[in-house]
Coordinates of C-alpha atoms in Angstrom, one line a residue:
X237 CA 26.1 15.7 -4.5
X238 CA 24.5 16.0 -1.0
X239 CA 20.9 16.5 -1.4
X240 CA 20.5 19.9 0.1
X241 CA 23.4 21.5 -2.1
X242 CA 20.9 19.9 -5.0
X243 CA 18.2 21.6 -3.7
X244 CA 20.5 24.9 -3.6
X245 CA 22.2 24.1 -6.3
X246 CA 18.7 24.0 -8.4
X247 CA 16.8 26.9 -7.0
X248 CA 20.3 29.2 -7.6
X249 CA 21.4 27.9 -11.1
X250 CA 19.5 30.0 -13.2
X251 CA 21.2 33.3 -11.6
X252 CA 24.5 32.0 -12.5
X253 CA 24.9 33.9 -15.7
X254 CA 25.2 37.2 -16.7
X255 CA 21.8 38.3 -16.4
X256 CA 18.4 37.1 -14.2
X257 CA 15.7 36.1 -16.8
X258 CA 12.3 36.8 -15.8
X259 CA 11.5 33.3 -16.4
X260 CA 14.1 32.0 -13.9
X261 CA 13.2 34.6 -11.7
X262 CA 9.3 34.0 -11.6
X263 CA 10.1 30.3 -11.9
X264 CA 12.6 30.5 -8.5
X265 CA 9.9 32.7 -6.4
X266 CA 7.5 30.8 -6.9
X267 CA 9.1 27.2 -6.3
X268 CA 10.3 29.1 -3.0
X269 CA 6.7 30.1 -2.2
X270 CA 6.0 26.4 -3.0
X271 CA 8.4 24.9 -1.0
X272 CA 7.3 26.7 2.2
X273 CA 3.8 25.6 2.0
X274 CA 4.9 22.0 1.4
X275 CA 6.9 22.7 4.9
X276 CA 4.1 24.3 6.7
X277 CA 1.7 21.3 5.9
X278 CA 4.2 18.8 6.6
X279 CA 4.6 20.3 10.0
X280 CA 0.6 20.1 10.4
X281 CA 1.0 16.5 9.0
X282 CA 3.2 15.7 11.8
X283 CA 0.8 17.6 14.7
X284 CA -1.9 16.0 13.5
X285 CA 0.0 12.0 13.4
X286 CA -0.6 10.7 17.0
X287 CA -0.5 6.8 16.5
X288 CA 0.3 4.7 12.4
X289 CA -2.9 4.8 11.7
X290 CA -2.8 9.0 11.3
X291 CA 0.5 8.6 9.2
X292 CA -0.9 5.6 6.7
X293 CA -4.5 6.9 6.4
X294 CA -5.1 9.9 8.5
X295 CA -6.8 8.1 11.0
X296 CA -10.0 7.1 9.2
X297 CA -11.1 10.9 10.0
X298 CA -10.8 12.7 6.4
X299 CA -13.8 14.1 4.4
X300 CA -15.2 13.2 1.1
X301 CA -14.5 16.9 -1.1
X302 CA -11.2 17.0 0.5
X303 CA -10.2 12.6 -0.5
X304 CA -12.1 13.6 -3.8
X305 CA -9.4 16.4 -5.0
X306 CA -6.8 14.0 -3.5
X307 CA -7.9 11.2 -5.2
X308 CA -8.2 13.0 -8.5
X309 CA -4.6 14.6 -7.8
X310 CA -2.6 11.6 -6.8
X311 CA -3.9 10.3 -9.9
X312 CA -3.4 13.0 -12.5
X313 CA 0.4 13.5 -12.1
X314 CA 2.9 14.2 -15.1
X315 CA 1.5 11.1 -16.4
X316 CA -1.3 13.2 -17.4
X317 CA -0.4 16.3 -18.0
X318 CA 3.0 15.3 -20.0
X319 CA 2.4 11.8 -21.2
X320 CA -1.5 11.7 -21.8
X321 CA -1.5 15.1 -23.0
X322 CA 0.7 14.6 -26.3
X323 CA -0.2 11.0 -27.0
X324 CA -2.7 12.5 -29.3
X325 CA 0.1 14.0 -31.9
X326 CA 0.9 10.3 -32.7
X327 CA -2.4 8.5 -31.6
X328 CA -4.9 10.8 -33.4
X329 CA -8.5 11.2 -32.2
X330 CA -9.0 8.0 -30.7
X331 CA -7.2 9.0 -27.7
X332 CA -10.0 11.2 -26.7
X333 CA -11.4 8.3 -25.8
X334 CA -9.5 8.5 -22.2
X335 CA -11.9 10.8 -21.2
X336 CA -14.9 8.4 -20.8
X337 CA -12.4 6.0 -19.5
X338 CA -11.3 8.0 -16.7
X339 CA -14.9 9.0 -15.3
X340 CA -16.6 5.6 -16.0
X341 CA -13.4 4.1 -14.0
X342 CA -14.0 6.9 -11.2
X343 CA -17.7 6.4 -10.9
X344 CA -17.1 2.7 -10.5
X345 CA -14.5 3.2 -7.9
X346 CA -16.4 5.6 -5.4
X347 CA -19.5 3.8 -6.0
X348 CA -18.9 0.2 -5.9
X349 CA -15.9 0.1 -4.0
X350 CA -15.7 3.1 -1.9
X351 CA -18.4 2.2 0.9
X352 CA -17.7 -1.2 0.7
X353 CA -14.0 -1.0 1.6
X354 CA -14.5 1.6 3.8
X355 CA -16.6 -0.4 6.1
X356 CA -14.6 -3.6 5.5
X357 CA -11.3 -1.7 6.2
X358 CA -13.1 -0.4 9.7
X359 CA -14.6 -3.5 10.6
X360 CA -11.1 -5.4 10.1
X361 CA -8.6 -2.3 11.6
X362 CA -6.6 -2.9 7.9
X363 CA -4.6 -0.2 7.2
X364 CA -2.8 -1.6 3.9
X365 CA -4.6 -2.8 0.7
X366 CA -2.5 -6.0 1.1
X367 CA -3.6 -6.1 4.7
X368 CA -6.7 -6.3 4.0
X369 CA -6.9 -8.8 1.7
X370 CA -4.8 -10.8 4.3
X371 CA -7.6 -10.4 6.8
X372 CA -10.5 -10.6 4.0
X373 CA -9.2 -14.4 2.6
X374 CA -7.2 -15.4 6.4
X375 CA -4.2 -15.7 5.0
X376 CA -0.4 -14.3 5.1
X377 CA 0.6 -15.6 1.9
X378 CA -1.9 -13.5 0.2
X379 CA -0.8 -10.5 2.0
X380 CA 2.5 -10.9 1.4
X381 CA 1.8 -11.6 -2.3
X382 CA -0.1 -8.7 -2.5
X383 CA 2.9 -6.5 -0.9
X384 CA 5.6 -7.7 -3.3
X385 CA 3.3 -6.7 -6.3
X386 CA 2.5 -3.6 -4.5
X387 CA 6.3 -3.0 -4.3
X388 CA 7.1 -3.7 -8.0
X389 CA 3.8 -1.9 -9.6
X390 CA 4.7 1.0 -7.6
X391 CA 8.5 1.7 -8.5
X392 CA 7.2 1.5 -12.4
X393 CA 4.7 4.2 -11.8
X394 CA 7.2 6.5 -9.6
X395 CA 9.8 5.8 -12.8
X396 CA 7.5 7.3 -15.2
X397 CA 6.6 10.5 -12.9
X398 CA 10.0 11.0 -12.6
X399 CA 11.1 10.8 -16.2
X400 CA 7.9 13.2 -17.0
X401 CA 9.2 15.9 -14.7
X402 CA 13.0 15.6 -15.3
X403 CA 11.7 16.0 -18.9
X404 CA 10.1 19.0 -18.1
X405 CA 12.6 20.4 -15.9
X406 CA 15.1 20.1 -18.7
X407 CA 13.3 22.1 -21.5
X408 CA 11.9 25.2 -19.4
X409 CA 14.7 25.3 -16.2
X410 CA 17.8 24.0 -17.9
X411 CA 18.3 21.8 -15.5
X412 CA 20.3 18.4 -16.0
X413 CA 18.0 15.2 -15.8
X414 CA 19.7 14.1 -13.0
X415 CA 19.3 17.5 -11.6
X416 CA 15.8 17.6 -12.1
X417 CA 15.5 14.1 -10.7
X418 CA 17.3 15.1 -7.9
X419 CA 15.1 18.3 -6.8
X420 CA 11.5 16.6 -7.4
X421 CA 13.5 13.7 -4.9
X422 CA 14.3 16.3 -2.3
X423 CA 10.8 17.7 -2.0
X424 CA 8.6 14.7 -2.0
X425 CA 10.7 13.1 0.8
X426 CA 10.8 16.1 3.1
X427 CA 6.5 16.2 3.3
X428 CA 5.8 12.9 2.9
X429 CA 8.2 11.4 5.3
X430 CA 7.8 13.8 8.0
X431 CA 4.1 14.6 7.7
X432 CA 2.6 11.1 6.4
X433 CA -1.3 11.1 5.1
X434 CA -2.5 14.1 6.9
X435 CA -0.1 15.9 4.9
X436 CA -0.1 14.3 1.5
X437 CA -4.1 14.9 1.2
X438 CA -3.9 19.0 2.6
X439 CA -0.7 19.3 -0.7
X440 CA -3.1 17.1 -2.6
X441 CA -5.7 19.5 -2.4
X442 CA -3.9 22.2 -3.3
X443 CA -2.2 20.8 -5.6
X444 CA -5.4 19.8 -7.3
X445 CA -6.6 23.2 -7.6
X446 CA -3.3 23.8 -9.2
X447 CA -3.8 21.3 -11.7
X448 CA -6.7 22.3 -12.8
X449 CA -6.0 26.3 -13.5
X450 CA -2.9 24.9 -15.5
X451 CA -4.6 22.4 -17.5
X452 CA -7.2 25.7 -18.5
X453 CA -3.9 27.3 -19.4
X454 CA -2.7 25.3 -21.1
X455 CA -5.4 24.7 -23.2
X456 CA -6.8 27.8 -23.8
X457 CA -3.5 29.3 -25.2
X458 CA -2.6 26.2 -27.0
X459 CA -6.2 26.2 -28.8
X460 CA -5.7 29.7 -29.3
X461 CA -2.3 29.7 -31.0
X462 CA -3.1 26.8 -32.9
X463 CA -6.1 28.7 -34.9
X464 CA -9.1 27.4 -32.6
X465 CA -10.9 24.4 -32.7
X466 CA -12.0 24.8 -36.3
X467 CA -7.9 24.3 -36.9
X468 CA -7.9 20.7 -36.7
X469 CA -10.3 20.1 -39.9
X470 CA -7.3 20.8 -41.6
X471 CA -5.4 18.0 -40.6
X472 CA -7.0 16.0 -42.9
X473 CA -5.9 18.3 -45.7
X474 CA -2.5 16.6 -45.4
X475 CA -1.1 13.7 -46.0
X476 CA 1.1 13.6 -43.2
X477 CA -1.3 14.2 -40.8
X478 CA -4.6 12.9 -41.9
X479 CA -3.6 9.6 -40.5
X480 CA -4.6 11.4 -37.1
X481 CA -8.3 11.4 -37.7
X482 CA -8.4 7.9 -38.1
X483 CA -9.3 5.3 -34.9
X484 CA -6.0 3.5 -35.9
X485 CA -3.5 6.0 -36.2
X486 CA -0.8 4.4 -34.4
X487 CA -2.2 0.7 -33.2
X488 CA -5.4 -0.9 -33.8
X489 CA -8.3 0.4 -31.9
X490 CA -8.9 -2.9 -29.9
X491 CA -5.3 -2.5 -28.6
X492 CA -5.5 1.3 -27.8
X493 CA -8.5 0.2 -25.7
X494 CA -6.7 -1.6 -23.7
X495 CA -4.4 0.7 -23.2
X496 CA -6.9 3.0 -21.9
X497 CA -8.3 0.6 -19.7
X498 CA -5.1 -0.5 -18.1
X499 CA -4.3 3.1 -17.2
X500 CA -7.5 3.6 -15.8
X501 CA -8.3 0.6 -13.8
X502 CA -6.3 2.0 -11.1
X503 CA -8.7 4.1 -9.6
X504 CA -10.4 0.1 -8.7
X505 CA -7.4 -1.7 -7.7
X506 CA -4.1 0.2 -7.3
X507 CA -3.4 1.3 -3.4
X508 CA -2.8 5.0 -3.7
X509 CA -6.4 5.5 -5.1
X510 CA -7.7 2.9 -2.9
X511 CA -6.1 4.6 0.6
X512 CA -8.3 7.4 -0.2
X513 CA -11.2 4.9 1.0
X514 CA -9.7 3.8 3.8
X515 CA -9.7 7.5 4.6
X516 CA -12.9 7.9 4.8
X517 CA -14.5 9.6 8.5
X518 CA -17.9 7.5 7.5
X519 CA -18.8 5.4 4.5
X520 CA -21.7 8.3 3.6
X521 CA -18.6 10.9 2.5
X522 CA -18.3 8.5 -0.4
X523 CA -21.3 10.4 -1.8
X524 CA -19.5 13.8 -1.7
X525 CA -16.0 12.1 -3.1
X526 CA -17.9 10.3 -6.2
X527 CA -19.0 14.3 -7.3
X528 CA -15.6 16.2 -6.5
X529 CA -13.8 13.4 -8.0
X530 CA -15.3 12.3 -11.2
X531 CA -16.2 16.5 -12.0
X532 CA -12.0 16.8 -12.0
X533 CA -11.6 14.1 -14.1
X534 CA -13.9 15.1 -16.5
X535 CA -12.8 18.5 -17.1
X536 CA -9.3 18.3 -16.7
X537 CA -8.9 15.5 -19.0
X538 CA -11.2 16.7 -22.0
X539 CA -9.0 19.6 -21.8
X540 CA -5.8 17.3 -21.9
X541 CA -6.5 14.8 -24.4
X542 CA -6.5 16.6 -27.4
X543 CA -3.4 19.0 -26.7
X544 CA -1.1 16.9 -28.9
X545 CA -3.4 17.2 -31.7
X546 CA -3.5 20.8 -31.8
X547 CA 0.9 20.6 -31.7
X548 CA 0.6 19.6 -35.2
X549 CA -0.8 22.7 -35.8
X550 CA 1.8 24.6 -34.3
X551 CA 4.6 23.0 -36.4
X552 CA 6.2 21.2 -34.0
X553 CA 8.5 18.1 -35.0
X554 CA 9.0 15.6 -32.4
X555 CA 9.8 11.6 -32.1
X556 CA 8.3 10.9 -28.7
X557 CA 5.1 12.1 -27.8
X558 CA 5.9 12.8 -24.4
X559 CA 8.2 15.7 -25.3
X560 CA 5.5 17.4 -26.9
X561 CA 3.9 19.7 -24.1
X562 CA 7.7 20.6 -22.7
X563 CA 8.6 22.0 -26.2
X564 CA 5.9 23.9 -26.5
X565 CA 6.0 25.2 -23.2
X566 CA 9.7 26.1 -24.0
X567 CA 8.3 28.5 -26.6
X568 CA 8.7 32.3 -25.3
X569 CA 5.7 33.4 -28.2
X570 CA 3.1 30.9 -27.0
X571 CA 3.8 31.2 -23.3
X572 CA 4.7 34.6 -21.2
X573 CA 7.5 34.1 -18.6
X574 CA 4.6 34.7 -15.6
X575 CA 2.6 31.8 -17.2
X576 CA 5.1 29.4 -18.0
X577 CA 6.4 29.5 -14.4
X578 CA 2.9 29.0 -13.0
X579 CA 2.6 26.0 -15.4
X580 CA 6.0 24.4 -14.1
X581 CA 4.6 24.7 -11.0
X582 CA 1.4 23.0 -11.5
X583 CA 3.3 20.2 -13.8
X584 CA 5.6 19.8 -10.0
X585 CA 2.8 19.5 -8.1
X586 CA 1.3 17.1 -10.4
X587 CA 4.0 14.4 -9.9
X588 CA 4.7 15.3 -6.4
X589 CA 0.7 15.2 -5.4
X590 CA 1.2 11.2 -7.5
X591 CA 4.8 10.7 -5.9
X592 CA 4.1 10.9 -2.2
X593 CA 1.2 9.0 -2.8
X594 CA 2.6 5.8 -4.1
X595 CA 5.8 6.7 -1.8
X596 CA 3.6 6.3 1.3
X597 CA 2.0 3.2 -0.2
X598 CA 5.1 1.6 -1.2
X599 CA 6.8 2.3 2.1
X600 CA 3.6 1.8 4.4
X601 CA 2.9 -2.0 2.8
X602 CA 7.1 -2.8 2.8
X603 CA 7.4 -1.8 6.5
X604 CA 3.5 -3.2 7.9
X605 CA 2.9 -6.0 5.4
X606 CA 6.5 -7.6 5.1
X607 CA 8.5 -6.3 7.6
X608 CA 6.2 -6.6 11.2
X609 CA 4.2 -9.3 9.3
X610 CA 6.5 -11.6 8.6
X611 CA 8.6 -10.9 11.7
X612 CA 5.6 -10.8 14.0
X613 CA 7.1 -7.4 15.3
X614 CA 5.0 -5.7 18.4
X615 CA 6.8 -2.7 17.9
X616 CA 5.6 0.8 19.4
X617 CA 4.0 3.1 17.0
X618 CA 6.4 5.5 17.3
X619 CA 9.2 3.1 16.4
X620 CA 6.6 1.9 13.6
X621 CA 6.2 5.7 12.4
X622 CA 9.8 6.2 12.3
X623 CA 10.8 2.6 10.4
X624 CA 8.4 3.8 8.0
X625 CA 9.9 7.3 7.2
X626 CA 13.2 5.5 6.5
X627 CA 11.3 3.5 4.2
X628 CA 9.9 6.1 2.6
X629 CA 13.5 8.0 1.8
X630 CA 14.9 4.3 0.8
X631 CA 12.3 3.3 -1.4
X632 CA 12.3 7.3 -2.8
X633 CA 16.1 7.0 -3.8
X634 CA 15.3 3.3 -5.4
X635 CA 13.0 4.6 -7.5
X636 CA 15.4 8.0 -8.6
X637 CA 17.6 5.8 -9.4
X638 CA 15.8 3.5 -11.6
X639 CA 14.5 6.9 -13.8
X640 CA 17.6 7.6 -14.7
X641 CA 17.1 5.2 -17.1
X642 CA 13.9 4.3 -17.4
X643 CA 13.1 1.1 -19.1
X644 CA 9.9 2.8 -20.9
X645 CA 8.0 5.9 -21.8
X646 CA 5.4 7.5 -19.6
X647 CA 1.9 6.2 -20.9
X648 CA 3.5 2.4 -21.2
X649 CA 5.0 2.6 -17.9
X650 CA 2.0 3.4 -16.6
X651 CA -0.4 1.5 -18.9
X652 CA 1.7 -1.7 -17.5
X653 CA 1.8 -1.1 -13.5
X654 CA -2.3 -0.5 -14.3
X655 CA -2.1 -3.3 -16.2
X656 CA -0.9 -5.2 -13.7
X657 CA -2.8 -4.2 -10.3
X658 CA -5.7 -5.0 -12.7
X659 CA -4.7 -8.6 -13.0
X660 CA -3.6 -9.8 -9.8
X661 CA -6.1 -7.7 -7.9
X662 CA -9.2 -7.2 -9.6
X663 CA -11.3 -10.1 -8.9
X664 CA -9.8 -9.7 -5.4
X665 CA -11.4 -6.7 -4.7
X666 CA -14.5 -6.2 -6.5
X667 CA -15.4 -10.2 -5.7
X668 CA -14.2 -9.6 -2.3
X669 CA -16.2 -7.1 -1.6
X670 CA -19.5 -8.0 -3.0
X671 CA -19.3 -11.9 -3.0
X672 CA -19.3 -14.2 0.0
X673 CA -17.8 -16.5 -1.8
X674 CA -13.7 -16.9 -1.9
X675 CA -10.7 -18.4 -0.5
X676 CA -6.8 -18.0 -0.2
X677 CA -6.1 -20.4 -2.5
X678 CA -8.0 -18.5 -5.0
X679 CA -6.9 -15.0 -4.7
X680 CA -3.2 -16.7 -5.4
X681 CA -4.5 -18.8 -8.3
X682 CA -6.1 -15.0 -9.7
X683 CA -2.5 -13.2 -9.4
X684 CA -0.6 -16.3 -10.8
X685 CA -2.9 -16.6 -13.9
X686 CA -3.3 -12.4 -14.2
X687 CA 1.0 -12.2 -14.4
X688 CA 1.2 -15.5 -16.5
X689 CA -1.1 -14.1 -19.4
X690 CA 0.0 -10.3 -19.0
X691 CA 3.4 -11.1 -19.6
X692 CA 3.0 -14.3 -22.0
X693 CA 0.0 -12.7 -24.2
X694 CA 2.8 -10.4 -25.9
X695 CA 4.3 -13.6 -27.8
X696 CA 1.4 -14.6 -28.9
X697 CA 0.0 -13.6 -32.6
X698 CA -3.0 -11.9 -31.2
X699 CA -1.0 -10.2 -29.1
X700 CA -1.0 -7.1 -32.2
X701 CA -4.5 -6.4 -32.1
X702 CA -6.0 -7.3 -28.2
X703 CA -4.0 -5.8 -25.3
X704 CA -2.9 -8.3 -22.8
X705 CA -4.6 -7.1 -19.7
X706 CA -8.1 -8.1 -21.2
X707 CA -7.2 -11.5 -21.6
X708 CA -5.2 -11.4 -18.3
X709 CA -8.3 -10.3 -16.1
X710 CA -10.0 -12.7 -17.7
X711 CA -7.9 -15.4 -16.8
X712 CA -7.5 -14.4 -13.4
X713 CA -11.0 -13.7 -12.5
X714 CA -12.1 -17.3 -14.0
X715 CA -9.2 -18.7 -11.6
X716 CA -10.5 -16.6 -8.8
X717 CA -14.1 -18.0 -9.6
X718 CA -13.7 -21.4 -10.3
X719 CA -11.6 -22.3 -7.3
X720 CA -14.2 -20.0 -5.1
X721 CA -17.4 -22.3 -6.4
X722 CA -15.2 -25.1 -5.8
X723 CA -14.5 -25.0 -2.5
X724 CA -17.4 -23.6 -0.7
X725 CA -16.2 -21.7 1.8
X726 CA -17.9 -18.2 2.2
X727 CA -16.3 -14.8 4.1
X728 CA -13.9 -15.2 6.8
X729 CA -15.6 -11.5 7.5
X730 CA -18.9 -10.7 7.7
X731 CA -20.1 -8.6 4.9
X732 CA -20.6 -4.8 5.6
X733 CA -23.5 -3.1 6.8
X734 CA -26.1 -2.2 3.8
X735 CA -23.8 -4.4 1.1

């Protein structure tokens, strides 16, 4: 089916039948509403994009409140509010733990890395993550290294947003799953291919205030119909779900850890988070972003965490955890027609504001860092701009196509794309930043040994109780280390101002 007849074809279905339900009709308005903003700031996107650098990072000219909603938004997508928010009603209370996860992992990223990378990216005209690595260790095999991990990372991540929203789609619209792939496909390529950075961050931001009304929504009434916080002291009054208030409930808490960590890392290593930086009008703006970004986090997510926990109160019978917050939102006597709508509109904008994203990434380091590198292109911008839009529609129907059956659920497709940006890129950036030290030949020794353990670790007999990507940024950052003290060489750039 042609893509705009999807788009029709979604928006109209629910009118098909006998009668309009309120819910279809709140649900189609306001979809309508959102689609015309997502227009009207893809146009500004595209007034504002003179030259590549405004369509891959807005020019360097972006504030810090405005990359501090964007980069809490790009990061909580459906992941979070659908995968991270009913991992509780099979990992118990030890999940909660994702809350000091995520704002340690965002105070470390727009403190230590923010003003760092910002200057570096300046200083070295890099507009790509694997660009600047390129530039930082003089080398095209680690930029193109970089790239082709970039690449495969990011169609895992866009896999799982798109399951969690063709999930979601299916319970409260009655959509297909193809259907619902097929509408969230539509919409993220119109904006992000026609109206590049300058218009992912302005949806961000309002996608992010989105967000967070629904996830005190969604909280609030779930608490509420559950019996209030007091509720869940009766979980241990059964034997069924007792279990839940141990730190074990469904792995051992060493391997849960890691699980946490490795969808958390991101905000230090994976591009999308990292683009944010390069955003940045002045290094200083970090100061405003580290406040915006790390207050989201924190509310949002201690309001997520413990959602599926409070589901058991609410009898609800499910296998996989990330069916948990659809079902309930499916419920007519927990959520009004007005709300529910308002929540699938937030739970869109939450995968579209982490789809165009890793969309312009993925399609941004495919077209600059393999493309024109390895071809030595001197193309215009403009015929730059446009390669990349095509990119950014190929590499959007890839990754539709691939969630139509995913290989994995939500939480470990993203725990292993984390997983991995943390062990091939870690030591990369971090070291590369603060250490003078470092070489080529290192930074490829670091992503060889990161992959080698991450996906050997699981055959091994520890492998049940300590999560592979410990072990495999271990390994890579003592490859990345050893081979730097070895050879002696120091930066190939000089080390920015204040660092």
């Amino acid at each position: 089916m042609p893509p705009l007849s999807l788009l029709l074809r979604s928006v109209t279905e629910p009118f098909h039948g006998d009668s309009v339900t309120p819910q279809a009709l709140y649900s189609t308005v306001l979809l309508v509403v959102y689609l015309l903003v997502m227009v009207a700031l893809a146009a500004y996107g595209r007034s504002k994009t003179r030259g590549v650098s405004d369509y891959y990072i807005g020019g360097r000219s972006l504030g810090g409140v405005a990359l501090g909603l964007s980069f809490f938004a790009t990061y909580a997508s459906t992941n979070s509010y659908l995968g991270f928010s009913g991992k509780a009603y099979t990992h118990g209370v030890a999940w909660l733990l994702l809350v000091p996860f995520a704002v340690g992992l965002s105070l470390l990223a727009w403190v230590f890395v923010a003003p760092a990378l910002r200057r570096m990216t300046g200083s070295s005209s890099s507009l790509t993550l694997p660009e600047l690595l390129g530039h930082r260790f003089d080398s095209r095999a680690v930029r193109t290294t970089s790239a082709l991990i970039v690449l495969v990372a990011s169609v895992l991540y866009m896999t799982a947003v798109y399951k969690g929203i063709g999930n979601l789609f299916e319970s409260l619209l009655g959509l297909s799953y193809p259907q619902a792939i097929g509408l969230v496909l539509v919409i993220v390529v119109l904006y992000t291919s026609v109206g590049g950075f300058h218009s992912v961050v302005r949806t961000d931001v309002v996608q992010a205030l989105l967000m967070i009304v629904a996830a005190v929504l969604l909280h609030a009434t779930l608490v509420r119909a559950a019996g209030g916080y007091g509720s869940l002291q009766a979980l241990g009054d059964s034997e069924s779900t007792a279990r839940l208030l141990a730190t074990d409930t469904a792995m051992p808490l060493s391997l849960l850890l890691g699980v946490l960590f490795a969808t958390t890392v991101k905000f230090v290593v994976e591009p999308r988070q990292l683009s944010r930086f390069f955003a940045l009008s002045d290094p200083r703006e970090a100061r405003k972003g580290v406040v915006v970004s790390t207050l989201a986090f924190l509310v949002v997510f201690s309001l997520l965490a413990p959602l599926g926990l409070f589901a058991h109160r609410l009898q609800l019978s499910v296998e996989d955890s990330d069916r948990v917050i659809p079902e309930l939102l499916a419920r007519p006597e927990l959520f009004s027609p007005l709300v529910a709508s308002l929540l699938l509109l937030a739970m869109l904008s939450a995968a579209m504001s982490s789809l165009d994203s890793v969309l312009l990434v993925l399609a941004s380091s495919f077209q600059r860092d393999l493309v024109e590198s390895l071809l030595e292109s001197r193309a215009k911008d403009s015929q730059r701009i446009r390669a990349t839009r095509v990119a950014v529609v190929v590499f959007a129907l890839i990754t539709a196509a691939v969630a139509l059956r995913p290989p994995a659920g939500i939480v470990e497709l993203t725990a292993f794309s984390g997983a991995l940006y943390g062990a091939c890129f870690l030591p990369a950036v971090l070291l590369g930043l603060h250490w003078r030290r470092g070489t080529a030949a290192g930074v490829l020794a670091s992503i060889a040994a990161g992959i080698g353990v991450l996906l050997g670790w699981p055959r091994l007999s520890w492998a049940e109780t300590v999560h592979p990507v410990f072990p495999a940024i271990a390994a890579s950052t003592l490859a990345y280390g050893s081979i730097a003290l070895a050879s002696r060489r120091s930066y190939t750039l000089e080390l920015p101002e204040g660092e």
